[in-house]
Each structure stands twice: as C-alpha cells, then as structure tokens.
CSV table of C-alpha atoms and ligand atoms in Angstrom, one decimal:
chain,number,residue,atom,x,y,z
B,1,MET,CA,0.0,0.0,0.0
B,2,SER,CA,1.3,3.4,-0.8
B,3,TRP,CA,-0.1,6.1,1.5
B,4,ASP,CA,0.8,9.7,2.4
B,5,GLN,CA,0.2,9.3,6.1
B,6,VAL,CA,-0.9,6.7,8.6
B,7,TRP,CA,-2.3,7.2,12.1
B,8,ILE,CA,-2.1,4.6,14.9
B,9,ASP,CA,-2.4,4.5,18.7
B,10,VAL,CA,-5.8,6.1,18.4
B,11,ASN,CA,-9.4,5.4,19.0
B,12,ILE,CA,-11.8,6.9,16.3
B,13,ALA,CA,-15.3,8.3,16.8
B,14,SER,CA,-16.0,8.0,13.0
B,15,MET,CA,-19.6,9.1,13.3
B,16,ASP,CA,-20.3,6.7,10.5
B,17,PRO,CA,-23.8,5.3,11.2
B,18,SER,CA,-23.2,2.2,9.1
B,19,LEU,CA,-20.9,0.9,11.8
B,20,SER,CA,-24.0,0.6,14.1
B,21,VAL,CA,-22.1,1.4,17.3
B,22,PRO,CA,-22.2,4.6,19.4
B,23,TYR,CA,-20.2,7.4,17.8
B,24,GLY,CA,-19.3,4.9,15.0
B,25,GLU,CA,-16.4,4.1,17.3
B,26,ILE,CA,-13.4,2.1,16.4
B,27,LEU,CA,-11.2,1.2,19.3
B,28,ASN,CA,-7.5,0.8,18.9
B,29,ALA,CA,-7.9,2.0,15.3
B,30,ALA,CA,-5.7,3.0,12.4
B,31,MET,CA,-6.4,5.4,9.5
B,32,ALA,CA,-4.5,5.9,6.3
B,33,ILE,CA,-4.6,9.1,4.2
B,34,LYS,CA,-3.9,9.5,0.5
B,35,GLU,CA,-4.2,12.6,-1.6
B,36,GLY,CA,-6.3,14.4,1.0
B,37,LYS,CA,-8.8,11.6,1.5
B,38,ILE,CA,-9.2,8.7,3.8
B,39,ALA,CA,-7.8,5.7,2.0
B,40,TRP,CA,-8.3,3.1,4.8
B,41,ILE,CA,-9.9,3.1,8.3
B,42,GLY,CA,-10.5,0.3,10.7
B,43,PRO,CA,-9.1,-1.7,13.6
B,44,ARG,CA,-5.4,-1.5,13.7
B,45,SER,CA,-5.2,-5.3,13.8
B,46,GLU,CA,-6.6,-5.3,10.2
B,47,LEU,CA,-4.4,-2.5,8.8
B,48,PRO,CA,-2.9,-3.8,5.5
B,49,GLU,CA,0.9,-3.8,5.2
B,50,PHE,CA,2.4,-0.6,4.0
B,51,ASP,CA,5.9,0.8,3.4
B,52,VAL,CA,6.9,1.8,6.9
B,53,MET,CA,10.1,3.3,5.7
B,54,SER,CA,8.5,5.9,3.3
B,55,THR,CA,5.2,6.6,5.0
B,56,PRO,CA,5.0,9.2,7.8
B,57,LEU,CA,3.5,7.6,10.9
B,58,TYR,CA,1.5,9.6,13.4
B,59,ARG,CA,0.9,8.3,16.8
B,60,GLY,CA,-2.3,9.5,18.6
B,61,LYS,CA,-1.0,8.7,22.1
B,62,GLY,CA,-4.2,6.8,22.9
B,63,GLY,CA,-6.4,9.8,22.3
B,64,TRP,CA,-9.5,10.1,20.1
B,65,ILE,CA,-9.9,11.2,16.5
B,66,THR,CA,-13.2,12.7,15.4
B,67,PRO,CA,-14.3,14.3,12.2
B,68,GLY,CA,-13.3,18.0,12.0
B,69,LEU,CA,-16.0,20.1,13.6
B,70,ILE,CA,-18.4,22.0,11.4
B,71,ASP,CA,-20.0,25.2,12.7
B,72,ALA,CA,-23.0,25.5,10.3
B,73,HIS,CA,-24.5,28.8,11.5
B,74,THR,CA,-22.4,31.9,12.3
B,75,HIS,CA,-22.5,35.6,11.6
B,76,LEU,CA,-18.8,36.0,12.3
B,77,ILE,CA,-18.1,39.0,10.1
B,78,PHE,CA,-19.2,42.2,11.9
B,79,ALA,CA,-17.6,45.4,13.3
B,80,GLY,CA,-18.1,46.8,16.8
B,81,ASN,CA,-19.7,45.0,19.7
B,82,ARG,CA,-22.9,45.3,21.6
B,83,ALA,CA,-21.7,45.2,25.2
B,84,ASN,CA,-23.8,48.3,25.9
B,85,GLU,CA,-27.0,46.4,25.1
B,86,PHE,CA,-25.8,43.6,27.3
B,87,GLU,CA,-25.7,46.1,30.1
B,88,GLN,CA,-29.2,47.5,29.2
B,89,ARG,CA,-30.6,44.0,29.2
B,90,LEU,CA,-29.2,43.4,32.6
B,91,GLN,CA,-31.0,46.5,33.7
B,92,GLY,CA,-34.3,45.1,32.4
B,93,ALA,CA,-34.7,45.9,28.7
B,94,SER,CA,-35.6,43.0,26.4
B,95,TYR,CA,-33.9,42.0,23.1
B,96,GLU,CA,-37.1,42.9,21.2
B,97,GLU,CA,-37.4,46.3,22.9
B,98,ILE,CA,-33.8,47.1,22.1
B,99,ALA,CA,-34.3,46.1,18.4
B,100,ARG,CA,-37.5,48.2,18.2
B,101,ASN,CA,-35.6,51.2,19.5
B,102,GLY,CA,-33.0,51.1,16.7
B,103,GLY,CA,-30.4,49.1,18.6
B,104,GLY,CA,-29.8,45.5,18.1
B,105,ILE,CA,-29.0,44.3,14.6
B,106,ILE,CA,-29.2,47.9,13.3
B,107,ALA,CA,-26.4,49.1,15.6
B,108,THR,CA,-24.1,46.4,14.1
B,109,VAL,CA,-25.3,47.4,10.6
B,110,ASN,CA,-24.1,51.0,11.2
B,111,ALA,CA,-20.7,49.8,12.3
B,112,CYS,CA,-20.4,47.5,9.3
B,113,ARG,CA,-21.3,50.2,6.8
B,114,GLU,CA,-18.5,52.2,8.3
B,115,ALA,CA,-15.9,49.5,8.3
B,116,SER,CA,-13.5,48.7,5.5
B,117,GLU,CA,-13.0,45.3,3.9
B,118,ALA,CA,-9.6,45.1,5.4
B,119,GLU,CA,-10.9,45.8,8.9
B,120,LEU,CA,-13.7,43.2,8.6
B,121,PHE,CA,-11.2,40.7,7.2
B,122,GLU,CA,-8.9,41.1,10.2
B,123,LEU,CA,-11.8,40.8,12.7
B,124,GLY,CA,-13.1,37.7,10.9
B,125,ARG,CA,-9.6,36.1,10.8
B,126,ILE,CA,-9.2,36.4,14.5
B,127,ARG,CA,-12.6,34.8,15.2
B,128,LEU,CA,-12.0,32.1,12.6
B,129,ASN,CA,-8.7,31.3,14.4
B,130,ALA,CA,-10.5,30.9,17.7
B,131,LEU,CA,-12.9,28.4,16.1
B,132,ALA,CA,-10.1,26.6,14.3
B,133,LYS,CA,-8.2,26.2,17.6
B,134,GLU,CA,-11.1,24.2,18.9
B,135,GLY,CA,-11.2,21.8,15.9
B,136,VAL,CA,-13.5,23.6,13.5
B,137,THR,CA,-12.5,22.7,9.9
B,138,THR,CA,-15.6,24.1,8.1
B,139,VAL,CA,-17.7,27.1,8.9
B,140,GLU,CA,-20.7,28.8,7.5
B,141,ILE,CA,-20.7,32.6,7.5
B,142,LYS,CA,-23.8,34.8,6.9
B,143,SER,CA,-24.0,38.3,5.7
B,144,GLY,CA,-26.9,40.4,7.1
B,145,TYR,CA,-25.2,43.3,8.8
B,146,GLY,CA,-25.2,45.5,5.7
B,147,LEU,CA,-28.8,45.7,4.7
B,148,ASP,CA,-27.8,47.7,1.6
B,149,THR,CA,-26.4,46.2,-1.6
B,150,GLU,CA,-22.9,47.6,-1.1
B,151,THR,CA,-22.4,46.4,2.4
B,152,GLU,CA,-24.0,43.0,2.0
B,153,LEU,CA,-21.6,42.4,-0.9
B,154,LYS,CA,-18.7,43.7,1.1
B,155,ILE,CA,-19.4,41.2,3.9
B,156,LEU,CA,-19.8,38.3,1.5
B,157,ARG,CA,-16.6,39.2,-0.3
B,158,VAL,CA,-14.7,39.2,3.1
B,159,ALA,CA,-16.2,35.8,3.9
B,160,ARG,CA,-15.1,34.4,0.6
B,161,GLU,CA,-11.6,35.9,1.0
B,162,LEU,CA,-11.3,34.4,4.5
B,163,GLY,CA,-12.1,31.0,3.0
B,164,LYS,CA,-9.3,31.5,0.5
B,165,HIS,CA,-6.7,32.5,3.1
B,166,HIS,CA,-7.5,30.1,5.9
B,167,HIS,CA,-7.4,26.3,6.1
B,168,VAL,CA,-11.0,26.4,7.4
B,169,ASP,CA,-13.4,26.0,4.6
B,170,VAL,CA,-16.0,28.8,4.4
B,171,LYS,CA,-19.5,28.3,3.1
B,172,THR,CA,-21.2,31.7,2.6
B,173,THR,CA,-24.9,32.6,3.1
B,174,PHE,CA,-26.6,35.8,1.9
B,175,LEU,CA,-28.9,37.1,4.7
B,176,GLY,CA,-29.9,40.5,3.2
B,177,ALA,CA,-33.2,40.0,4.9
B,178,HIS,CA,-31.9,39.9,8.4
B,179,ALA,CA,-33.7,43.0,9.7
B,180,ILE,CA,-35.7,45.8,8.3
B,181,PRO,CA,-33.3,48.7,7.6
B,182,PRO,CA,-34.6,52.0,9.2
B,183,GLU,CA,-34.8,53.5,5.7
B,184,TYR,CA,-37.5,51.0,4.8
B,185,LYS,CA,-39.4,50.7,8.1
B,186,ASP,CA,-42.6,52.0,6.6
B,187,ASN,CA,-42.2,50.1,3.3
B,188,ILE,CA,-41.0,46.5,4.0
B,189,GLU,CA,-42.3,45.3,0.6
B,190,ALA,CA,-39.9,47.7,-1.1
B,191,TYR,CA,-37.0,46.2,0.9
B,192,VAL,CA,-38.1,42.7,0.0
B,193,ASP,CA,-38.1,43.8,-3.6
B,194,LEU,CA,-34.6,45.3,-3.3
B,195,VAL,CA,-33.3,42.0,-1.8
B,196,ILE,CA,-34.9,39.9,-4.6
B,197,ASN,CA,-34.3,42.2,-7.6
B,198,GLU,CA,-31.1,44.0,-6.8
B,199,MET,CA,-29.1,42.4,-4.0
B,200,LEU,CA,-29.6,38.7,-5.0
B,201,PRO,CA,-28.7,39.2,-8.7
B,202,ALA,CA,-25.5,41.1,-7.6
B,203,VAL,CA,-24.6,38.3,-5.1
B,204,ILE,CA,-25.1,35.7,-7.8
B,205,LYS,CA,-23.2,37.7,-10.4
B,206,GLU,CA,-20.1,37.7,-8.2
B,207,ASN,CA,-20.7,34.1,-7.0
B,208,LEU,CA,-20.6,35.3,-3.4
B,209,ALA,CA,-23.1,33.0,-1.8
B,210,ASP,CA,-23.7,29.3,-1.5
B,211,ALA,CA,-27.1,29.7,0.2
B,212,VAL,CA,-29.7,32.3,1.2
B,213,ASP,CA,-31.3,32.8,4.6
B,214,VAL,CA,-34.0,35.1,6.0
B,215,PHE,CA,-34.9,36.1,9.6
B,216,CYS,CA,-38.6,35.1,9.7
B,217,GLU,CA,-40.0,36.8,12.8
B,218,ASN,CA,-42.5,39.4,14.0
B,219,ILE,CA,-39.6,41.9,14.3
B,220,ALA,CA,-38.3,41.0,10.9
B,221,PHE,CA,-39.9,39.3,7.8
B,222,SER,CA,-43.3,37.5,7.5
B,223,VAL,CA,-43.7,33.9,6.4
B,224,GLU,CA,-44.9,35.2,3.0
B,225,GLN,CA,-42.1,37.6,2.5
B,226,SER,CA,-39.6,35.0,3.6
B,227,LYS,CA,-41.1,32.6,1.1
B,228,GLN,CA,-40.8,35.1,-1.8
B,229,ILE,CA,-37.1,35.6,-1.0
B,230,LEU,CA,-36.3,31.9,-0.6
B,231,THR,CA,-38.2,31.0,-3.8
B,232,ALA,CA,-36.2,33.6,-5.8
B,233,ALA,CA,-33.0,32.1,-4.4
B,234,GLN,CA,-34.0,28.6,-5.3
B,235,ASN,CA,-34.9,29.7,-8.8
B,236,ALA,CA,-31.4,31.0,-9.1
B,237,GLY,CA,-30.0,27.6,-8.0
B,238,LEU,CA,-29.0,28.4,-4.4
B,239,ASP,CA,-29.7,26.4,-1.3
B,240,VAL,CA,-32.1,28.0,1.2
B,241,LYS,CA,-32.5,28.0,5.0
B,242,LEU,CA,-34.4,30.0,7.6
B,243,HIS,CA,-34.1,31.7,11.0
B,244,ALA,CA,-37.4,30.4,12.2
B,245,GLU,CA,-39.6,30.3,15.4
B,246,GLN,CA,-36.9,32.0,17.5
B,247,LEU,CA,-39.2,34.3,19.4
B,248,SER,CA,-42.7,33.1,18.3
B,249,ASN,CA,-44.3,30.4,16.3
B,250,LEU,CA,-45.2,31.9,12.9
B,251,GLY,CA,-45.0,28.7,10.8
B,252,GLY,CA,-41.8,29.7,8.9
B,253,ALA,CA,-40.2,26.3,9.5
B,254,ALA,CA,-43.0,24.4,7.9
B,255,MET,CA,-42.9,26.8,4.9
B,256,ALA,CA,-39.2,26.3,4.6
B,257,ALA,CA,-39.4,22.5,4.9
B,258,LYS,CA,-41.9,22.5,2.0
B,259,LEU,CA,-39.5,24.4,-0.1
B,260,GLY,CA,-36.8,21.8,0.7
B,261,ALA,CA,-34.7,24.1,2.8
B,262,LYS,CA,-31.4,22.7,4.1
B,263,SER,CA,-32.1,23.8,7.7
B,264,VAL,CA,-34.4,25.8,9.9
B,265,ASP,CA,-32.5,27.4,12.7
B,266,HIS,CA,-33.2,28.4,16.4
B,267,ILE,CA,-36.8,26.9,16.5
B,268,GLU,CA,-37.4,27.3,20.2
B,269,TYR,CA,-41.1,27.9,19.5
B,270,LEU,CA,-41.5,25.1,16.9
B,271,ASP,CA,-44.6,22.9,17.5
B,272,GLU,CA,-45.4,19.3,16.6
B,273,ALA,CA,-47.0,20.2,13.3
B,274,GLY,CA,-43.8,22.1,12.4
B,275,VAL,CA,-41.6,19.1,13.5
B,276,LYS,CA,-43.8,16.8,11.3
B,277,ALA,CA,-43.3,19.1,8.4
B,278,LEU,CA,-39.5,18.8,8.9
B,279,SER,CA,-39.7,15.1,9.1
B,280,LYS,CA,-41.4,14.9,5.7
B,281,SER,CA,-38.6,16.8,4.1
B,282,SER,CA,-34.8,16.5,4.4
B,283,THR,CA,-34.6,19.7,6.3
B,284,CYS,CA,-32.3,19.7,9.4
B,285,ALA,CA,-33.2,21.4,12.7
B,286,THR,CA,-30.3,23.7,13.8
B,287,LEU,CA,-30.2,24.3,17.5
B,288,LEU,CA,-28.4,27.3,18.8
B,289,PRO,CA,-27.8,27.0,22.5
B,290,GLY,CA,-25.5,30.1,22.6
B,291,ALA,CA,-28.4,32.4,21.8
B,292,PHE,CA,-30.8,30.5,24.1
B,293,TYR,CA,-28.3,31.0,26.9
B,294,PHE,CA,-27.3,34.5,26.2
B,295,LEU,CA,-30.9,35.8,25.8
B,296,ARG,CA,-31.9,33.8,28.9
B,297,GLU,CA,-34.6,32.2,26.8
B,298,THR,CA,-36.8,29.8,28.8
B,299,GLN,CA,-38.7,28.1,25.9
B,300,MET,CA,-36.8,24.9,25.0
B,301,PRO,CA,-36.7,23.8,21.4
B,302,PRO,CA,-38.8,20.6,21.0
B,303,ILE,CA,-35.9,18.1,21.3
B,304,ASP,CA,-38.1,15.1,22.2
B,305,LEU,CA,-40.3,15.7,19.2
B,306,LEU,CA,-37.3,16.1,16.9
B,307,ARG,CA,-36.0,12.8,18.2
B,308,LYS,CA,-39.4,11.2,17.9
B,309,HIS,CA,-39.8,12.3,14.3
B,310,LYS,CA,-36.1,11.5,13.5
B,311,VAL,CA,-35.3,15.0,12.3
B,312,PRO,CA,-31.5,15.4,12.1
B,313,MET,CA,-30.3,17.9,14.8
B,314,VAL,CA,-27.5,20.3,14.1
B,315,LEU,CA,-25.7,22.3,16.8
B,316,ALA,CA,-24.0,25.6,15.9
B,317,SER,CA,-22.6,28.7,17.6
B,318,ASP,CA,-24.7,31.4,15.9
B,319,TYR,CA,-21.7,33.5,16.8
B,320,ASN,CA,-22.8,37.1,16.5
B,321,PRO,CA,-22.5,40.3,18.5
B,322,GLY,CA,-26.2,40.5,19.7
B,323,SER,CA,-27.6,37.1,20.7
B,324,SER,CA,-24.5,34.8,20.9
B,325,PRO,CA,-21.2,36.5,21.4
B,326,LEU,CA,-19.7,33.1,22.1
B,327,CYS,CA,-17.0,32.1,19.6
B,328,SER,CA,-16.6,28.5,20.7
B,329,SER,CA,-17.5,25.2,19.2
B,330,LEU,CA,-16.7,23.2,22.4
B,331,LEU,CA,-18.8,25.4,24.5
B,332,MET,CA,-21.7,24.7,22.1
B,333,LEU,CA,-21.2,20.9,22.6
B,334,ASN,CA,-21.4,21.5,26.3
B,335,MET,CA,-24.5,23.7,26.1
B,336,GLY,CA,-26.2,21.4,23.7
B,337,CYS,CA,-26.1,18.8,26.5
B,338,THR,CA,-26.5,20.9,29.6
B,339,LEU,CA,-29.2,23.3,28.2
B,340,PHE,CA,-31.0,21.2,25.6
B,341,ARG,CA,-30.3,17.8,27.1
B,342,LEU,CA,-28.8,16.3,24.0
B,343,THR,CA,-26.7,13.2,24.6
B,344,PRO,CA,-23.0,13.8,24.0
B,345,GLU,CA,-23.3,11.7,20.9
B,346,GLU,CA,-26.2,13.8,19.5
B,347,ALA,CA,-24.2,16.9,20.3
B,348,LEU,CA,-21.2,15.6,18.4
B,349,ALA,CA,-23.3,14.5,15.4
B,350,GLY,CA,-24.8,18.0,15.4
B,351,MET,CA,-21.3,19.5,14.8
B,352,THR,CA,-20.2,16.8,12.4
B,353,ARG,CA,-22.4,14.5,10.3
B,354,ASN,CA,-25.6,16.5,10.6
B,355,ALA,CA,-23.9,19.9,10.2
B,356,ALA,CA,-22.4,18.6,6.9
B,357,LYS,CA,-25.9,17.7,5.8
B,358,ALA,CA,-27.2,21.2,6.7
B,359,LEU,CA,-24.5,22.7,4.4
B,360,GLY,CA,-25.1,20.1,1.6
B,361,ILE,CA,-21.5,18.7,1.9
B,362,GLU,CA,-22.3,15.4,3.6
B,363,ASP,CA,-20.8,13.4,0.8
B,364,LYS,CA,-17.4,14.9,1.6
B,365,VAL,CA,-17.1,15.7,5.3
B,366,GLY,CA,-18.8,15.2,8.7
B,367,MET,CA,-17.8,11.5,9.1
B,368,LEU,CA,-14.7,9.4,8.8
B,369,ALA,CA,-15.0,6.7,6.2
B,370,THR,CA,-13.1,5.5,3.1
B,371,GLY,CA,-13.3,8.1,0.4
B,372,MET,CA,-14.2,11.0,2.7
B,373,GLN,CA,-12.1,14.1,2.9
B,374,ALA,CA,-9.3,13.8,5.5
B,375,ASP,CA,-10.6,16.5,7.8
B,376,PHE,CA,-10.2,15.4,11.4
B,377,CYS,CA,-9.0,16.3,14.9
B,378,LEU,CA,-7.0,14.4,17.5
B,379,TRP,CA,-8.2,15.1,21.0
B,380,ASP,CA,-6.6,14.5,24.4
B,381,ILE,CA,-9.6,12.7,25.8
B,382,THR,CA,-10.3,9.2,27.1
B,383,THR,CA,-13.9,9.0,25.9
B,384,PRO,CA,-15.8,11.0,23.3
B,385,ALA,CA,-18.3,12.3,25.9
B,386,GLN,CA,-15.4,14.2,27.4
B,387,LEU,CA,-15.7,16.7,24.5
B,388,SER,CA,-19.0,18.0,25.7
B,389,TYR,CA,-18.5,17.2,29.4
B,390,SER,CA,-15.6,19.4,30.2
B,391,TYR,CA,-14.9,22.9,28.9
B,392,GLY,CA,-11.9,25.2,29.2
B,393,VAL,CA,-8.9,22.9,29.1
B,394,GLY,CA,-7.2,22.6,25.8
B,395,VAL,CA,-7.9,19.2,24.5
B,396,CYS,CA,-7.4,19.6,20.7
B,397,LEU,CA,-4.0,18.2,20.0
B,398,GLU,CA,-3.9,18.2,16.2
B,399,VAL,CA,-6.1,19.3,13.3
B,400,VAL,CA,-5.8,17.7,9.9
B,401,LYS,CA,-7.4,19.5,7.0
B,402,ASN,CA,-7.5,17.9,3.5
B,403,GLY,CA,-4.8,15.5,4.7
B,404,GLN,CA,-2.5,18.2,5.8
B,405,VAL,CA,-1.5,18.6,9.5
B,406,VAL,CA,-2.3,22.1,10.5
B,407,HIS,CA,0.0,23.8,12.9
B,408,GLN,CA,-1.8,26.4,14.9
L,1,NIG,O1,-29.2,34.5,14.9
L,1,NIG,N1,-32.0,36.0,15.0
L,1,NIG,C1,-31.5,36.8,14.2
L,1,NIG,N2,-30.2,37.0,14.1
L,1,NIG,C2,-29.2,36.8,15.0
L,1,NIG,C3,-29.0,37.9,16.0
L,1,NIG,C4,-28.3,38.9,15.4
L,1,NIG,C5,-28.0,40.1,16.3
L,1,NIG,O2,-28.7,40.3,17.3
L,1,NIG,O3,-27.1,40.8,15.9
L,1,NIG,C6,-29.4,35.4,15.6
L,1,NIG,O4,-29.6,35.2,16.8
L,2,FE,FE1,-28.3,33.5,13.5
C-alpha cells in the first residue's frame, strides 16, 4: 500500500452510522490518508501492510480522533460590539425592545457600513482562528449586517476571502433579509423587492453565496415575505435555510421545509406540526444554545419531538454580537447537552455529520469513512463524551485538513 500518512495508537469516533455502534467508534484504530482523502480506516489489527520506511507515521498517544468540527451557523463578520446592550438588558430591557428602538442588529449594521473590507477581514480572521483552535474545519458565515447592496456584498466578499486564506473551509450565506433597515421601516415590501431584484442578482453575479437565509419573525420578515425571497434564491439555484420560530411560532419552519430548505435554525417555538413538516422533508433542525443561553430564553426547542420524528439535529454557535457573542465550538457541545439535554453523541453528530448535511456537503465531510475528505481532529480525551462534558482545558492536540497537518 502506498499512502501519504498513517495514524495509529488512536481510537476513532468516526460518526459513521453504518458501523452501528455509538459514535461509530473504532477502538485501537488505524487510519491511512492518500491525496487528502481517507484511504483506509478500521481496527489496527486489520491494517494492511504498507511501506513503513517511506510513509509518515503519526501516533495518537491513545487519544481520540473525530471528524473536523463544522459550525453550520455563524454571523462572524461584523464590526463593533454590543456590550452596551448587554448592560441594558441586565437593567431590564428586552432583546425585542432594544431592536425596536433602533439598537440590536441595526447598531451592528451601522458599524459594518463604516468598516473597510480590510478591517472586517482582520476581525473575521481572529474569530476564525478561535474556532479553528477548537477543531473547526468548516464554517458557515452569513452576511446580514449590511442591509444595503454595497455592504452586503462587502461582507460576503470578506467571507469568501477568509475561506481562500484560511485552512478552514468557508460556506457563505446571503442574509440580506436579516432585519428591516430604518430607511425601509414603513415600506417593508420595497425592501423585499430590493433584496430579490437588486441584491440577490448582484450576489449571484459575483458568485458570493452558497445559500440564502431570512430572519422570519415578527420583528423582521413575515412567512410570506420569507417565502418570496427563498423562492427567488432557489430559482437561481442556491440552497435555502431560515431563521425560524426563535421568538414566536409563525410557521416559517413548515414553509421552509416544504421548499426543501437545508435547515431551519433556532426553532425554540416550533410545535409538533412544524416538526412533522420537517420530518417529511430532508430539512435539518439547527439548535443554537448560545443564543438561548445569552438571551436567557426559557422556551426549550422541541428536542423530544425532533427525536421522535427523526429530524437530524445540528448544533451551531450562531456566533454574532447580539444574541450569541460566544465564539466557541466546544462550549456549544457542552451547552447542547446541559441546556438542551442532547446526549453527547447527539451533540457531536450536530457538529459533524448533521452539520455537513445542513450545508449540503455530507458526501465529503462530517464523518470518517473511506473516500471521505481527510478533515479530522485528535483530542486528548479518554472517551468521546469528554468533549461535551468538560470545557476550558485545551484538548485539541492536532487538526488535519484535507490530509495536511495544520500547525496552529
Ligand atoms: O441568529 N436572529 C437573528 N439574528 C441573530 C441575532 C443577530 C443580532 O442580534 O445581531 C441570531 O440570533
Ligand atoms: Fe443566526
């Protein structure tokens, strides 16, 4: 056998469901890499013979390998911060009140309109490094803090550039309909028209987005307006997804599921009819415990119903300055378990296999099996549950991206 790299002295949480064991685990495993892909994976005792003299051998020191983590929902390109609103909320103001009074998303929009591409790039790079240190190898980044054509394009360009200059793969999402810009507060339809007929064509022309998202909520866009935008995106060949049922149950998730959306995200207020609509489609349910925690939400997403109806659950950071200023994948694994009562295995699936599905890249990444991309992490842990159990001690020993060991 001629391979580029062989790993031994490891256990592997492959997350491959066809192995029919928890975490798709392979104890005392070995894995061989060739041309950026997994060429062989299995118990070390079955590892075929290979040329030990010419093949670099990596020893996992008895730790665990998992697929590289995937953060499938972030807003990580923004300028400024909203610590002042954090203070206001601690003095009693609600997230909705702050948004209605011109703060919230609009405050970040103003900062982003001012910022240069270079500034946004540097801020984004620092945040991407933070996620990468915790094992993230693929991230989704949304626009949505521009709300005018120029700034939306600027944010998406920065996201694309980050992907070119960083080992982490970046999937971009156009979220022009993230909030109603003050200029359009009395004419929302005109803004929807701008999103569909000016912004979207410009985004497509420069190939700046892989998907389109909308914030469907009382303080943002209605189900009907969201549907118009998502339909226009689909007609242009883009994937769609939706911020849905975060603060109330409007029925956006069911609408998005019928369109074949990749995911519906937040969904604290989703009811059983909505969950059933998801189960009839291939739409994933993206859970965002960072926003739940930071906004001190008390309505739990319908985890038991999602389990009952076998809807794939995704876990993501929603990293953003307003509702989840928490730039950490490992904290989300912990919060997925502590706040939403996911099992550690469900949490890890939510940041690997199911996250890949939500981004439409499940044929390449999200689990470790022959032919999959060699994106994986080596962790200094004795059992996979330790990834979500403990937080704050550095446990990520190595990251391998496309078969290359990343030094960070
Ligand atoms: O995903 N829900 C809408 N958008 C963000 C919040 C953005 C902000 O407050 O800046 C979210 O939680
Ligand atoms: Fe979000």
